Amino acid sequence: MQTKANPKKPIVLITGATSGIGRASAIHLAKDGYRLILTGRRAVTLKKLTVYLESKYKADCYAIPVDVRDYSTLKNSFDKLPEEWKSIGILINNAGLAAGLDPVQEGSLNDWNQMIDTNIKGILHMTRLIAPGMIARKKGHIINIGSVAGKEVYPKGAVYCATKHAVEALTLGMRQDFVPYGVKVSSVCPGAVETEFSLVRFKGDQERADKVYDGFVPLQPEDIADVIHFIITRPAHVNIQDVLIMPTAQASATIIHRQV
Ligand code: NDP
Ligand code: 8X3
């Protein structure tokens, strides 16, 4: 199929493209002619997204259904990338989740492991695989999706907040390590965005998830995609290091003005 992808634009790899911010970013960037490598665990959802992007926007997509926690499968998949997909210019480390909302004394070890392994090790795994190519080419851009939870801590959210504080530290550390090579590192840190995030956090409890967004207008995933697009389209000498983006009705992690 003839694609409309612009070969002069960098290849963008988005983790967690099957839903929410990752999916919205894939659509936004496909519209603008970027070639996309899209990942996520849900293979069928990922396939449907690539078919949609290819048919609607004539996008050039490569799907890798994979779990960011599984380094050896990730490595194997990236080692096998066709030559024309190997020079990844932009990595969007987006895959992540909150599991549960509990005080530490009642927390579930499974939830903790899932958050720590996905939100922290997932970013490390992806960056370890992709950054060396950027460093060798002396060009590249990594965008980590942090959170207001990486800047504040809220009750019952200690472990999720700790993982997002770790994303903050990793972003700063990567920037220090990569600066001699001209590789940009940015973070985008949203407040409440209406995605599958709360449904996942509350393990499929739709009613509880809906309550999170009751009485105010939350951010939409497209709002974050728009910011990501802005960040990656700055001139070579400009790096937007960090963006904290909140709904107008949200003053902090815990203060949301709800109309009830
Ligand atoms: P969604 O639940 O809608 O999307 C999360 C994405 O991450 C899905 O595509 C999911 O894909 C993927 N994912 C989760 N675990 C894994 C894994 N182990 N391996 C590969 N992919 C995985 O939530 P959001 O879009 O809201 O979340 C995206 C990022 O934004 C996360 O890092 C989140 O912490 C952050 N964030 C979200 C906010 C919000 O209010 N929504 C606010 C601030 C930050 P699949 O299930 O197919 O694997
Ligand atoms: C997601 C936003 O406030 O639910 O990172 O932790 S919050």
Tab-separated table of N, CA, C and O and ligand atoms in Angstrom, residues 98 101 146-150 152 154 157 160-161 164 190-193 197-198 201 212-213 250 252-254 256, ligand 2:
chain	number	residue	atom	x	y	z
A	98	ALA	N	-1.637	2.305	37.365
A	98	ALA	CA	-1.786	2.207	38.820
A	98	ALA	C	-2.605	0.949	39.073
A	98	ALA	O	-3.562	0.676	38.346
A	101	LEU	N	-5.686	1.178	45.181
A	101	LEU	CA	-5.594	2.460	45.901
A	101	LEU	C	-5.744	2.088	47.371
A	101	LEU	O	-6.855	1.991	47.889
A	146	GLY	N	5.364	10.906	32.859
A	146	GLY	CA	5.348	10.908	34.323
A	146	GLY	C	3.934	11.161	34.801
A	146	GLY	O	2.972	10.625	34.236
A	147	SER	N	3.796	12.002	35.808
A	147	SER	CA	2.460	12.285	36.360
A	147	SER	C	2.595	13.362	37.420
A	147	SER	O	3.687	13.568	37.985
A	148	VAL	N	1.466	13.995	37.733
A	148	VAL	CA	1.449	14.835	38.941
A	148	VAL	C	1.820	13.965	40.144
A	148	VAL	O	2.383	14.457	41.125
A	149	ALA	N	1.568	12.658	40.027
A	149	ALA	CA	1.929	11.716	41.095
A	149	ALA	C	3.443	11.532	41.226
A	149	ALA	O	3.911	10.889	42.171
A	150	GLY	N	4.198	12.087	40.299
A	150	GLY	CA	5.655	12.085	40.414
A	150	GLY	C	6.175	13.368	41.034
A	150	GLY	O	7.378	13.533	41.240
A	152	GLU	N	3.952	14.987	43.545
A	152	GLU	CA	3.266	15.026	44.845
A	152	GLU	C	2.978	13.578	45.247
A	152	GLU	O	3.016	12.681	44.415
A	154	TYR	N	-0.094	11.326	47.310
A	154	TYR	CA	-1.442	11.410	47.888
A	154	TYR	C	-1.762	10.142	48.679
A	154	TYR	O	-1.183	9.073	48.413
A	157	GLY	N	-1.798	6.239	47.718
A	157	GLY	CA	-1.158	6.141	46.394
A	157	GLY	C	0.347	6.025	46.499
A	157	GLY	O	1.056	6.262	45.512
A	160	TYR	N	2.258	3.836	43.701
A	160	TYR	CA	2.144	4.437	42.355
A	160	TYR	C	2.938	5.742	42.314
A	160	TYR	O	3.709	5.987	41.375
A	161	CYS	N	2.759	6.581	43.350
A	161	CYS	CA	3.488	7.862	43.389
A	161	CYS	C	5.005	7.611	43.409
A	161	CYS	O	5.760	8.335	42.747
A	164	LYS	N	6.190	6.952	39.963
A	164	LYS	CA	6.232	8.150	39.114
A	164	LYS	C	7.322	9.121	39.599
A	164	LYS	O	7.882	9.858	38.784
A	190	PRO	N	0.923	14.536	33.451
A	190	PRO	CA	-0.464	14.987	33.516
A	190	PRO	C	-1.093	14.803	34.891
A	190	PRO	O	-0.677	13.954	35.686
A	191	GLY	N	-2.155	15.609	35.130
A	191	GLY	CA	-3.109	15.326	36.199
A	191	GLY	C	-4.136	14.354	35.640
A	191	GLY	O	-3.804	13.505	34.807
A	192	ALA	N	-5.390	14.492	36.061
A	192	ALA	CA	-6.400	13.485	35.691
A	192	ALA	C	-6.735	13.504	34.194
A	192	ALA	O	-7.194	14.510	33.667
A	193	VAL	N	-6.483	12.377	33.552
A	193	VAL	CA	-6.821	12.197	32.133
A	193	VAL	C	-7.836	11.065	32.055
A	193	VAL	O	-7.625	9.993	32.646
A	197	PHE	N	-7.266	4.300	32.612
A	197	PHE	CA	-6.408	4.308	33.799
A	197	PHE	C	-7.156	3.893	35.084
A	197	PHE	O	-6.706	3.011	35.819
A	198	SER	N	-8.307	4.538	35.337
A	198	SER	CA	-9.016	4.257	36.596
A	198	SER	C	-9.699	2.894	36.555
A	198	SER	O	-9.793	2.202	37.575
A	201	ARG	N	-6.969	0.668	37.415
A	201	ARG	CA	-6.613	0.809	38.838
A	201	ARG	C	-7.620	0.058	39.725
A	201	ARG	O	-7.242	-0.616	40.672
A	212	VAL	N	-14.193	8.877	39.497
A	212	VAL	CA	-12.948	9.659	39.496
A	212	VAL	C	-13.134	10.933	38.660
A	212	VAL	O	-12.572	11.982	38.968
A	213	TYR	N	-13.941	10.830	37.599
A	213	TYR	CA	-14.074	11.955	36.659
A	213	TYR	C	-15.412	12.683	36.821
A	213	TYR	O	-15.799	13.485	35.976
A	250	GLN	N	-8.422	21.159	38.357
A	250	GLN	CA	-7.542	20.431	39.298
A	250	GLN	C	-6.367	21.320	39.705
A	250	GLN	O	-5.528	21.694	38.873
A	252	SER	N	-4.199	20.493	42.376
A	252	SER	CA	-3.082	19.656	42.841
A	252	SER	C	-3.551	18.211	42.751
A	252	SER	O	-4.692	17.949	42.353
A	253	ALA	N	-2.682	17.299	43.176
A	253	ALA	CA	-3.073	15.883	43.086
A	253	ALA	C	-4.371	15.616	43.840
A	253	ALA	O	-5.180	14.778	43.424
A	254	THR	N	-4.589	16.337	44.924
A	254	THR	CA	-5.756	16.020	45.770
A	254	THR	C	-6.863	17.066	45.719
A	254	THR	O	-7.918	16.857	46.320
A	256	ILE	N	-9.508	18.818	43.557
A	256	ILE	CA	-10.257	18.907	42.301
A	256	ILE	C	-11.576	19.598	42.627
A	256	ILE	O	-12.280	19.189	43.559
B	2	8X3	C1	-2.360	9.563	37.260
B	2	8X3	C2	-2.894	10.750	37.989
B	2	8X3	O1	-3.525	11.639	40.271
B	2	8X3	O2	-4.516	9.528	39.577
B	2	8X3	O3	-0.976	9.534	37.270
B	2	8X3	O4	-2.218	9.639	40.231
B	2	8X3	S1	-3.295	10.352	39.587
